[in-house]
Coordinates of C-alpha atoms in Angstrom, one line a residue:
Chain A
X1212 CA 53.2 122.9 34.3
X1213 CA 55.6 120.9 32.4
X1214 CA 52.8 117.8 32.3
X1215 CA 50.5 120.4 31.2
X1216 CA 52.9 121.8 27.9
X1217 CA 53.0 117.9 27.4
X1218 CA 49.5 117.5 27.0
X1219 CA 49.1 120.1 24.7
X1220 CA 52.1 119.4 22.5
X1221 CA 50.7 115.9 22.5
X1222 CA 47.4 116.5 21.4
X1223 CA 49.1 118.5 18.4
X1224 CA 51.3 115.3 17.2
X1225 CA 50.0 112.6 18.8
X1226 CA 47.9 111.7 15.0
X1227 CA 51.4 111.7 13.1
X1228 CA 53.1 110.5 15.8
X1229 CA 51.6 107.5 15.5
X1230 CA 51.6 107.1 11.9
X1231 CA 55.4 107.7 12.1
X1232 CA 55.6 104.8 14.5
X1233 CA 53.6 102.4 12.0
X1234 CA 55.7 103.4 9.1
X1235 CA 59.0 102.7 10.6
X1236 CA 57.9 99.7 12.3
X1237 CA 56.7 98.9 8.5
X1238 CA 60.4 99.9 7.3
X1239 CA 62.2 97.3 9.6
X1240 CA 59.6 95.1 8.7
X1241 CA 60.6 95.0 5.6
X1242 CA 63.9 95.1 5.7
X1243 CA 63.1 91.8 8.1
X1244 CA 61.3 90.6 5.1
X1245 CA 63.8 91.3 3.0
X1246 CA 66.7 89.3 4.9
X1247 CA 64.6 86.3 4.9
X1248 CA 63.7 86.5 1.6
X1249 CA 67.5 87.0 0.9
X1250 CA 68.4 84.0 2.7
X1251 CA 65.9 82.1 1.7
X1252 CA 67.1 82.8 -2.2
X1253 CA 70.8 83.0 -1.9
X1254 CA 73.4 81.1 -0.6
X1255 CA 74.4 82.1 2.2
X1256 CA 78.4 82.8 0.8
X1257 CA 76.9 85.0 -2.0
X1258 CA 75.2 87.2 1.1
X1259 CA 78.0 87.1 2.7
X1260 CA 79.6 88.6 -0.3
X1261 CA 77.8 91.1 -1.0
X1262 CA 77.9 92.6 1.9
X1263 CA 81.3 92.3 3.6
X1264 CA 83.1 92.3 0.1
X1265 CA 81.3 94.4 -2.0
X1266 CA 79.9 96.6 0.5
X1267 CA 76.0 96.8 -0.2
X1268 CA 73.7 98.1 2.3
X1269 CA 70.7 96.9 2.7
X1270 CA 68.8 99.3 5.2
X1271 CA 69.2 102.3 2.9
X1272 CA 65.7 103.6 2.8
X1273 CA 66.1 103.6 7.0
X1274 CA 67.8 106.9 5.9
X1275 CA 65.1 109.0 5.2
X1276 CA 62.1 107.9 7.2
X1277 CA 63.4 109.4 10.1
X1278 CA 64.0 112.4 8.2
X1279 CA 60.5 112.9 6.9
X1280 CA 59.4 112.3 10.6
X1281 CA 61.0 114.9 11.9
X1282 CA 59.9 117.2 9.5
X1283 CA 56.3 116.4 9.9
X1284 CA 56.3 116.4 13.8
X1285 CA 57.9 120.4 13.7
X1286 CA 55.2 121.4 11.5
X1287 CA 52.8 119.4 13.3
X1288 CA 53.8 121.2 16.2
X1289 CA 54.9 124.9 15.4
X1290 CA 52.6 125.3 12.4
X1291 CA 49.5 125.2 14.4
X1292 CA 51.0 127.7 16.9
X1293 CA 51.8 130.6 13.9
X1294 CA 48.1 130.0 12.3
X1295 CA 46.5 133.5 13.0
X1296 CA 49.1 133.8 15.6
X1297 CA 47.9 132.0 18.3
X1298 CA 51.9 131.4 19.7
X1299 CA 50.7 134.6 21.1
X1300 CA 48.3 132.4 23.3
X1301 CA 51.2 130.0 24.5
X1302 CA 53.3 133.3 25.3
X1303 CA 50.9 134.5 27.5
X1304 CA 50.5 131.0 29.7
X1305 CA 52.3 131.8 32.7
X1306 CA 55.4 130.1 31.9
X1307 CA 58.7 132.4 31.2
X1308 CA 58.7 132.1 27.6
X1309 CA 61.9 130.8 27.2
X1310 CA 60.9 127.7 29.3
X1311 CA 57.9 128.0 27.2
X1312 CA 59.7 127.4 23.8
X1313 CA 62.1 125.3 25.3
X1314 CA 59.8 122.4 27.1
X1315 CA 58.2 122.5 23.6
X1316 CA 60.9 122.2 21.5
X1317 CA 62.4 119.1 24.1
X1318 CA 59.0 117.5 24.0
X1319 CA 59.3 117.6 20.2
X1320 CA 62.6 116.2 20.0
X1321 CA 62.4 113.3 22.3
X1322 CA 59.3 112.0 20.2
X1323 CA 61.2 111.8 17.6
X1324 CA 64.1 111.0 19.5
X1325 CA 62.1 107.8 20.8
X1326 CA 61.4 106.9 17.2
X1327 CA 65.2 107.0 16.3
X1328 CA 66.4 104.9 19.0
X1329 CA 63.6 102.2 17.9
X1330 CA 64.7 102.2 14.5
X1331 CA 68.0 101.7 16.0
X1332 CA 67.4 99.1 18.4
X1333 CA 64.7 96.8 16.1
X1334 CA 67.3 97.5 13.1
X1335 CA 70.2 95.8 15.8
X1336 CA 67.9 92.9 16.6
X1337 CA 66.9 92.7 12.8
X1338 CA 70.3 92.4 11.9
X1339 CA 71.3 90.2 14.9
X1340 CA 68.7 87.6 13.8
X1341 CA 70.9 86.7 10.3
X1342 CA 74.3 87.7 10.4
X1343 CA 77.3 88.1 14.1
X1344 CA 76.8 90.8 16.7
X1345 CA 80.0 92.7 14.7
X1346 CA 77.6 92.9 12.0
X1347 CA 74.6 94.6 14.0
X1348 CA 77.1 96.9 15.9
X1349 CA 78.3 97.6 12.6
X1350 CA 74.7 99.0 11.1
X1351 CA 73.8 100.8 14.2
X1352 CA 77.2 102.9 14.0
X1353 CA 76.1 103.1 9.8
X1354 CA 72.4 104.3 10.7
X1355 CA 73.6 106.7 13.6
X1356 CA 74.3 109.8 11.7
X1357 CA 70.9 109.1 9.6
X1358 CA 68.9 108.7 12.5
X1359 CA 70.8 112.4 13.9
X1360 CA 70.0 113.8 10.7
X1361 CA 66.0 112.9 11.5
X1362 CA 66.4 115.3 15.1
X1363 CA 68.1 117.7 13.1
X1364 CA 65.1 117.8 10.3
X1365 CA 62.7 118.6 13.5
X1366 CA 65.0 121.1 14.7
X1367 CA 65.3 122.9 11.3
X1368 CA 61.5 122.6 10.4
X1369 CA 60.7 123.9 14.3
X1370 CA 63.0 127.0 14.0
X1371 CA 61.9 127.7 10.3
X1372 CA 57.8 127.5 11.5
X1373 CA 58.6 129.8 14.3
X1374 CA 60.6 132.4 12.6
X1375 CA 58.7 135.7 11.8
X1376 CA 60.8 136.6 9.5
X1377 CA 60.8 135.3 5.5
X1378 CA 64.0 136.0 5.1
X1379 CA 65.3 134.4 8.2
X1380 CA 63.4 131.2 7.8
X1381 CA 65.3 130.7 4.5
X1382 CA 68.5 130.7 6.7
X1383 CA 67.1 128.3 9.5
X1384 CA 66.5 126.2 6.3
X1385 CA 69.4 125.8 4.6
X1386 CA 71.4 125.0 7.4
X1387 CA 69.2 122.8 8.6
X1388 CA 68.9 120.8 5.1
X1389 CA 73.2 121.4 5.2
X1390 CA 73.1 119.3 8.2
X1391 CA 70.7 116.7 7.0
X1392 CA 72.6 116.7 3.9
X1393 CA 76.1 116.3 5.4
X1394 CA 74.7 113.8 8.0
X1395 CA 73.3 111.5 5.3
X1396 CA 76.3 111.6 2.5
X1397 CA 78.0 108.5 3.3
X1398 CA 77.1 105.4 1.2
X1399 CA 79.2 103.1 2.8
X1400 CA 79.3 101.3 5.9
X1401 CA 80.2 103.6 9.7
X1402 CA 80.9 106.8 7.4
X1403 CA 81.7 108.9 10.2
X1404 CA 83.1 106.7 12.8
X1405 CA 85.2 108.5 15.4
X1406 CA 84.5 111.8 13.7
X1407 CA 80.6 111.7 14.3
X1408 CA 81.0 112.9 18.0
X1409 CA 82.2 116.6 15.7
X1410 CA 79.4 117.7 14.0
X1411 CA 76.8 116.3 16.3
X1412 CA 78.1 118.8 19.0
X1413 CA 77.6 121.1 16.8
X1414 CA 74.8 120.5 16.0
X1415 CA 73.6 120.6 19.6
X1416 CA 73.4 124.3 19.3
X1417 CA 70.2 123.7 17.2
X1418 CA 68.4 123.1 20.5
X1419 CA 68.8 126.6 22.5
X1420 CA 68.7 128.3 18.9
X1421 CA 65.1 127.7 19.5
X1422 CA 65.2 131.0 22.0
X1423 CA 66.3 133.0 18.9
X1424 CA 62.7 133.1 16.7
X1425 CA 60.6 133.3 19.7
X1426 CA 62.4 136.3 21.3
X1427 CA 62.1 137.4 17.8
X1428 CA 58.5 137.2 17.9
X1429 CA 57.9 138.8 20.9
X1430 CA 60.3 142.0 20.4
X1431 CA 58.7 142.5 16.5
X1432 CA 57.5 146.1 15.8
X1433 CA 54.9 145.1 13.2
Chain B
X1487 CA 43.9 153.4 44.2
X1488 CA 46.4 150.9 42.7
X1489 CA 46.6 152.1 38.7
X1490 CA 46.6 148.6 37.0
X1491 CA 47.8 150.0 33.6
X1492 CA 49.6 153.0 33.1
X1493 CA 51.1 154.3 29.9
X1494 CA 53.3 157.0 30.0
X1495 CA 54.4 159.1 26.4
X1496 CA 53.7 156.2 24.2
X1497 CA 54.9 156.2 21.2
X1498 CA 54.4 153.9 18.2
X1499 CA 54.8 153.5 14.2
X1500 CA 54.6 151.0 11.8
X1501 CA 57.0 152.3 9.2
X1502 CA 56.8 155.9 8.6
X1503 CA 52.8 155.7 9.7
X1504 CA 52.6 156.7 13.3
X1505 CA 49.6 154.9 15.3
X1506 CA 50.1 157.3 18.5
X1507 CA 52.4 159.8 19.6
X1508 CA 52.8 160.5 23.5
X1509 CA 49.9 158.9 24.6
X1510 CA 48.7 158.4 28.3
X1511 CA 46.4 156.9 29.7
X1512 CA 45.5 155.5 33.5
X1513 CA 43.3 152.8 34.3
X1514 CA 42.8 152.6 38.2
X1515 CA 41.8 149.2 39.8
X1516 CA 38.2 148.2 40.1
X1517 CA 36.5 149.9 37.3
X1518 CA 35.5 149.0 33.6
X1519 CA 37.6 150.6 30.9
X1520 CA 36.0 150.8 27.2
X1521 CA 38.5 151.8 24.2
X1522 CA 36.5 153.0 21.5
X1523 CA 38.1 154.1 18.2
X1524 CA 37.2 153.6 14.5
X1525 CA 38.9 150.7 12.6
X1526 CA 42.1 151.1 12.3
X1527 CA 42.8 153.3 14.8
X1528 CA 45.2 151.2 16.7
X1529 CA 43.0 149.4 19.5
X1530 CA 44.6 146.2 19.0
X1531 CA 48.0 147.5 18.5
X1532 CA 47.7 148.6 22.1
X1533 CA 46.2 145.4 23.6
X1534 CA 49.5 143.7 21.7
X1535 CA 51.5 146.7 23.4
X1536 CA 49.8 145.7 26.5
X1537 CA 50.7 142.3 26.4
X1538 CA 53.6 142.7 25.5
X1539 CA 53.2 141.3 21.8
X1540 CA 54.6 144.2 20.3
X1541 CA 57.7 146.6 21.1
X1542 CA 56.5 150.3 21.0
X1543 CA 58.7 152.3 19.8
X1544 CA 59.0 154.8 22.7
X1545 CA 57.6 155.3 25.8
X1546 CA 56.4 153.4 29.0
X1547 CA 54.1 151.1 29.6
X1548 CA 53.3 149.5 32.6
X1549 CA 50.5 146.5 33.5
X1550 CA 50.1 145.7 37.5
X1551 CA 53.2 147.5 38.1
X1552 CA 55.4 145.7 35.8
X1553 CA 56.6 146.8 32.0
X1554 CA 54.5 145.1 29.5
X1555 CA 57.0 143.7 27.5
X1556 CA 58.1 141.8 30.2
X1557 CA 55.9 141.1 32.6
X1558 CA 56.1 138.0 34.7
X1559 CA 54.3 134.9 34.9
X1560 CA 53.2 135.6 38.1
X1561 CA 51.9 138.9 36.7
X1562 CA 50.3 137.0 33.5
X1563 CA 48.6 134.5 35.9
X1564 CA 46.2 137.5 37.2
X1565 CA 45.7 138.8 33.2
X1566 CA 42.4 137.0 31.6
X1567 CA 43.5 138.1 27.9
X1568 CA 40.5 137.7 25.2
X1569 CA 42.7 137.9 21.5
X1570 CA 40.8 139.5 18.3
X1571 CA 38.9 137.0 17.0
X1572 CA 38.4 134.7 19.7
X1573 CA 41.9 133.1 19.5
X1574 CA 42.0 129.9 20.9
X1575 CA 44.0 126.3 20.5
X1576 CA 41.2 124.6 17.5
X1577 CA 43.3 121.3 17.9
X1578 CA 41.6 120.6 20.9
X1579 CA 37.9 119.9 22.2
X1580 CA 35.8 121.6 24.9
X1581 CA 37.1 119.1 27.6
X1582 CA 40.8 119.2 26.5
X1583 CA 41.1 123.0 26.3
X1584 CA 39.6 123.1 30.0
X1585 CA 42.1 120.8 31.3
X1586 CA 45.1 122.5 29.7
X1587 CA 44.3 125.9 30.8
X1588 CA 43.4 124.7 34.6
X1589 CA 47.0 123.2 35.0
X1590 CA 48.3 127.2 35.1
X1591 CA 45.5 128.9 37.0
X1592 CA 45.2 128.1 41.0
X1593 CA 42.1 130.0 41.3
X1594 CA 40.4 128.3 38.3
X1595 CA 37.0 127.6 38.5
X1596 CA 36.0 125.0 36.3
X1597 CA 32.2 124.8 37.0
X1598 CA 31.7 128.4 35.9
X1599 CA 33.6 127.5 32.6
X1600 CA 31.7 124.7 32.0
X1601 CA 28.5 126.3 33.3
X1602 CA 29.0 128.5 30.3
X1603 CA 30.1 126.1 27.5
X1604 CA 26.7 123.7 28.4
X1605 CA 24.7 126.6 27.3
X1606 CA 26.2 125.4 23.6
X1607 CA 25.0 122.1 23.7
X1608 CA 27.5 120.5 22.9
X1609 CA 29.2 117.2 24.0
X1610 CA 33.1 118.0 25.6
X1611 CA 34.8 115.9 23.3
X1612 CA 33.8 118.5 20.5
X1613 CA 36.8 120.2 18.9
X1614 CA 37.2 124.4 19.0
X1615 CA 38.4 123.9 15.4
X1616 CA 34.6 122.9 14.3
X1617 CA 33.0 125.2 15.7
X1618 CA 31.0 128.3 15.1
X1619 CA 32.7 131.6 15.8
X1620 CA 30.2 132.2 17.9
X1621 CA 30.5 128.8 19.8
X1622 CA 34.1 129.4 20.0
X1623 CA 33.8 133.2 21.8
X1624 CA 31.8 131.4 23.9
X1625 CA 34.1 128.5 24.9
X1626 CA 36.8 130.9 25.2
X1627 CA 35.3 133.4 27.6
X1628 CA 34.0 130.8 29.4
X1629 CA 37.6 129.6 29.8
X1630 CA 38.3 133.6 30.8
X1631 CA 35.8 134.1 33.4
X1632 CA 37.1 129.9 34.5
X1633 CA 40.7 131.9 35.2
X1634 CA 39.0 134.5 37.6
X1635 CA 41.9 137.1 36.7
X1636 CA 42.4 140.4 38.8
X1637 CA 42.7 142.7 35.1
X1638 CA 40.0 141.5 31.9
X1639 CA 41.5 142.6 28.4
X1640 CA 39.2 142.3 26.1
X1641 CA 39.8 142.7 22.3
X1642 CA 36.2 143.1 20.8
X1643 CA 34.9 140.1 23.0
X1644 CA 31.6 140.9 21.4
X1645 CA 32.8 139.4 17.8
X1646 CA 30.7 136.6 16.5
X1647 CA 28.3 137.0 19.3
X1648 CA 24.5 136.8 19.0
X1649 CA 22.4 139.6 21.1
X1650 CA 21.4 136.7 23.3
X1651 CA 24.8 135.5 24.5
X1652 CA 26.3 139.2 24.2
X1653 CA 23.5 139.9 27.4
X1654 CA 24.5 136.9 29.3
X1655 CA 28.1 137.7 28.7
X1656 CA 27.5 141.5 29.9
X1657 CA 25.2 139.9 33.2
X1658 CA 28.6 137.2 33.9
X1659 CA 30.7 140.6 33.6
X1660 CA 29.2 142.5 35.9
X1661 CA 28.6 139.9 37.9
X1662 CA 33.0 139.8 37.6
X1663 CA 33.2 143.1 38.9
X1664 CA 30.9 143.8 41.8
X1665 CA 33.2 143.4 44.5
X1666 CA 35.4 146.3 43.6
X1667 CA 38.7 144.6 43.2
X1668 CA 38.8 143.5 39.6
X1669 CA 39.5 145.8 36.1
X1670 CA 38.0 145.6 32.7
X1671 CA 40.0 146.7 29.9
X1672 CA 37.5 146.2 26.7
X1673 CA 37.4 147.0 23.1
X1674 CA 34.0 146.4 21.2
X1675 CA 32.3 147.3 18.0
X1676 CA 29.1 147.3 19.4
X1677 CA 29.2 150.3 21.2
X1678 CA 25.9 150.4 22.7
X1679 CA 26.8 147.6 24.8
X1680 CA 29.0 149.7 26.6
X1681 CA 26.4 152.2 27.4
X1682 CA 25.2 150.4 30.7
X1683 CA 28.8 149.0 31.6
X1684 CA 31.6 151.2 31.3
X1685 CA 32.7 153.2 33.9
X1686 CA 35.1 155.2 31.8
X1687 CA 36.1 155.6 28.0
X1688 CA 39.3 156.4 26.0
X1689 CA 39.0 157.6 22.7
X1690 CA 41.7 156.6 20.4
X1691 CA 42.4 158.6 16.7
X1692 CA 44.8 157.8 15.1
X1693 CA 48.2 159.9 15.1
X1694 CA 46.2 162.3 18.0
X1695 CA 45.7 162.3 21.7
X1696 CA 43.4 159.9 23.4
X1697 CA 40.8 161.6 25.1
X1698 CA 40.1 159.9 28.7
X1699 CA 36.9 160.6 30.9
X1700 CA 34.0 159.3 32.9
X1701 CA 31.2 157.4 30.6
X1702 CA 28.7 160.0 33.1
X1703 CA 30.8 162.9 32.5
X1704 CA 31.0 162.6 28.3
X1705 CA 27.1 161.7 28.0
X1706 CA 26.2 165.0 29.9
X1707 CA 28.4 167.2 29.0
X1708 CA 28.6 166.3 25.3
X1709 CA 25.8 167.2 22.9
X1710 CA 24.5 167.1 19.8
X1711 CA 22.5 170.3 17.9
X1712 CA 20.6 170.5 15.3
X1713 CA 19.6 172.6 12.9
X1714 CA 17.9 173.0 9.2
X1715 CA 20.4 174.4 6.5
X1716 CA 18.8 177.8 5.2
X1717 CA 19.9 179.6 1.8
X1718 CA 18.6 182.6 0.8
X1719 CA 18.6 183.5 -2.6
X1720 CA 21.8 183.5 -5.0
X1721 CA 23.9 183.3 -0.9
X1722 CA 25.5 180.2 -0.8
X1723 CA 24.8 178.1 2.0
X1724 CA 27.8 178.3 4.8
X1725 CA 28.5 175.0 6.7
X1726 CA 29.9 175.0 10.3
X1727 CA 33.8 174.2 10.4
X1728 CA 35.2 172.4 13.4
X1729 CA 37.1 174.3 16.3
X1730 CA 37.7 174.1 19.6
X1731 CA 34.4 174.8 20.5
X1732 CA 32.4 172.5 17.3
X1733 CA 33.8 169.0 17.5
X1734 CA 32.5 167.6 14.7
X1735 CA 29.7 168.3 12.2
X1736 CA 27.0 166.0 10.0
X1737 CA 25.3 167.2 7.2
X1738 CA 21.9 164.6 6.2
X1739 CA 19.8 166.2 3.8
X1740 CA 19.0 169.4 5.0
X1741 CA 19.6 169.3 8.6
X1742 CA 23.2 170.0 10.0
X1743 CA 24.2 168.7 13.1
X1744 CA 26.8 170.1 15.8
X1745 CA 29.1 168.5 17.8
X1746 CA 29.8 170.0 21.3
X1747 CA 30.9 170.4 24.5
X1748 CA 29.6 173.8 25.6
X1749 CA 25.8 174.9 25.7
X1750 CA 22.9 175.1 23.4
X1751 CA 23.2 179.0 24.2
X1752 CA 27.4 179.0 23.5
X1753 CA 27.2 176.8 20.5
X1754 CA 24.2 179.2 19.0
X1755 CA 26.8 182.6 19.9
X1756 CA 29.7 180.6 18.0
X1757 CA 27.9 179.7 15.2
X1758 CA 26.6 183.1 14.4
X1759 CA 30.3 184.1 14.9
X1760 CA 30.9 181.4 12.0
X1761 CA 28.2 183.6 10.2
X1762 CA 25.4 180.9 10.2
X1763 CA 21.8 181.3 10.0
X1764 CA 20.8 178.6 13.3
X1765 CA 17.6 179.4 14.1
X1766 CA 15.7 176.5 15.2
X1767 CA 18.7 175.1 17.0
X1768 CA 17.9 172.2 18.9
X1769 CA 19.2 169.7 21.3
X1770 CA 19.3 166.4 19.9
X1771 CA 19.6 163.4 23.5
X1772 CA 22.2 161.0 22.3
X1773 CA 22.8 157.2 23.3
X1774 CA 26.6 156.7 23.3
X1775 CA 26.8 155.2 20.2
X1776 CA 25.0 158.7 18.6
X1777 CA 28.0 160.3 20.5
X1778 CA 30.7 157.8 19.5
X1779 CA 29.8 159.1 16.2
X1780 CA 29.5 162.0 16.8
X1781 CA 32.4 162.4 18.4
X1782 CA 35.2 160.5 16.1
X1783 CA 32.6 161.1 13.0
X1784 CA 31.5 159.0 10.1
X1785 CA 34.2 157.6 7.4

């Protein structure tokens, strides 16, 4: 059953699932470019400089890739099924339809999930290649709450696509971009160490807040 | 008999606008149900009721012994569910569709689906989404009839569907039904398709009591009579007014038809009581769409 959600959830994103993968291999590609390029031009004291001194960031447009991913994936996925209605077709699959949102919702948020721990991972190596390990440890703690904020955009666009309700969705929304938002404010380098662990727990409660819209939808009397 | 729906006092509104108040209605196993009603008379509010898409405002209602608005997925497994307008996941192709929806049905059978889907022509890895709407009813009753489900609910399967296919569809559904053990629950607009199906009929108007009986039962005993409108002189013409015993009347040029359930005889008495001239009475034979009419009357 749950292979069988999976096909049909893949089928759905599978297209901009794979376009998301090209574009953030593309982003770490470039920001691989970019280091060489860097060092290629600059001494390497002047880098050096610039970055443990001054504090500049070079992987800031990392930030928001993830984020747009996310948001296309939930409205890959839950748009199609609020078209003329048919999430009336996936409630009446015999699955309970809590499972039903839930496997959905998971299946979602792992592909996206799998996108974020790539970014994570290549950006490590990336940085590995050119500067100490510290240095690489030091932009995966930086990207973390960025990459958080991407799971948080699918949440968000998810609950908004299912919600019945106008006025509801508008809520789903705007804490959903007051996550993002919050997640993505720090400019400088491991914003939120040893506080991140906070608001990501939080945060957690997006994932069963998925039960909300479609009980919603099912107990409507319009 | 096992009743496979039951609705108890069913009550429902959308705003201030009630669709039904108290209704009941039985549908025993093994027999084919048609729910006929003029647009807007709340058809697909009930399927939705049925299926527990909507939450009625009071009452009971009950599919294969569970309430509707929760009914398990054991229960779901055995309900073959055809949505208005063919409703069906576009994203995916003939092929794809097929192997999603077998994954949930043990007693699937896939070369009766695909039986019905070669009729189109098509190759398998065509997606739903370009389609026809008639090549999609097709793919997604073919996927219905694939499910072999103990209860049908059909919401105007006939949608999109040329008289060709309609036919084939009718032969695969009575084909469905022969051994006794299944139940058809279907809306249509074409009634006369009904005519040689249906076992029994519910008439739905909206805000009023649905009227329940035998599809043998309501051709014989309800009839149509007509009449040519005489004036004489400067007396205006009187017109027959509905009551318990007229149950609707037409008026087309100068002939005036009657509605009934009583007798040529009875109807001739209660129309003179109404002070009408009905010589010339006559008994019109119906098919059940004349009586449809005739019965809920024109717009």
């Amino acid at each position: 059953m749950f292979l069988s959600i999976l096909y049909k959830e893949w089928l759905k994103i599978r297209i901009y699932w794979v376009i998301a993968l090209m574009l953030n291999l593309f982003v770490i590609g470039w920001l691989f470019l970019g280091l060489r390029h860097l060092f290629i031009i600059e001494h390497a004291e002047m880098i050096w400089y610039q970055i443990f001194e001054i504090g500049t960031l070079h992987y800031t447009h990392v930030k928001y890739f993830l984020i747009i991913t996310g948001m296309i994936i939930g409205a890959a996925q839950f748009i199609p099924e609020m078209i003329g209605h048919r999430f009336r077709l996936s409630l009446h699959l015999p699955i309970g339809p809590n499972v039903l949102v839930l496997w959905s919702a998971l299946i979602g948020f792992i592909s996206v999930g799998v996108l974020a721990v790539l970014d994570a991972v290549l950006l490590y190596a990336v940085i590995g290649i050119y500067f100490p390990h510290e240095a690489a440890q030091s932009a995966f703690l930086t990207v973390l709450p960025w990459l958080w904020a991407g799971l948080i955009a699918y949440m968000g666009t998810a609950l908004t696509a299912m919600e019945p309700q106008l006025s509801r969705k508008l809520v789903y929304l705007a804490i959903a971009g007051g996550f993002v938002w919050f997640f993505c404010s720090g400019h400088d380098y491991e914003s939120y160490n040893r506080v991140l662990w906070k608001p990501v727990l939080v945060s957690l409660l997006f994932i069963p807040a998925v039960f909300l819209p479609a009980f919603r939808y099912r107990n409507r009397s319009l | 008999m096992e009743n496979v729906i039951e609705i108890k006092n069913l009550t429902h509104c959308y705003g201030k606008q009630i669709i039904y108040e108290n209704l009941n209605l039985t549908v025993p196993q093994g027999r084919i149900f048609g729910l006929l009603g003029k647009n807007g008379a709340g058809k697909t509010t009930l399927i939705k009721i049925l299926m527990g898409f909507l939450r009625p405002t009071s009452g009971a209602c009950r599919v294969l012994g569970e309430d509707s608005h929760n009914l398990s997925p054991a229960a779901r497994r055995r309900i073959g569910l055809l949505f208005e307008g063919h409703l069906a996941y576009d994203f995916m192709s003939i092929a794809q569709i097929e192997k999603f929806y077998s994954a949930h049905y043990s007693a699937w059978n896939r070369s009766l689906y695909f039986e019905l889907v070669d009729r189109l022509d098509l190759s398998y890895d065509h997606l739903i989404k370009n389609m026809s709407c008639g090549q999609r009813s097709q793919v997604v009753l073919g996927l219905i009839f694939a499910q072999n489900p103990d209860l049908m609910i059909l919401d105007d399967y006939s949608m999109g569907l040329d008289a060709g296919y309609r036919r084939l569809f009718l032969d695969y559904l009575r084909e469905y039904v022969k051994d006794g053990s299944k139940t058809v629950f279907m809306t249509s607009h074409i009634v006369q398709d009904l005519e040689n199906l249906v076992n029994d009929i519910f008439f739905l108007d909206r805000g009023k009591e649905i009227f329940q009986t035998s599809l043998d039962e309501f051709m014989s005993g309800f009839k149509q009579f007509r009449f040519i409108k005489n004036g004489s002189g400067s007396m205006p013409i009187k017109m027959p007014y509905k009551d318990d015993v007229i149950i609707n009347t037409d008026n087309t040029g100068n002939m005036i038809s009657v509605y009934s359930f009583e007798t040529g005889a009875a109807v001739s008495a209660h129309l003179k009581g109404q002070g009408i001239d009905v010589s010339g009475l006559e008994h019109v034979p119906m098919t059940l769409e004349d009586a449809f009419i005739g019965f809920t009357g024109k717009y």
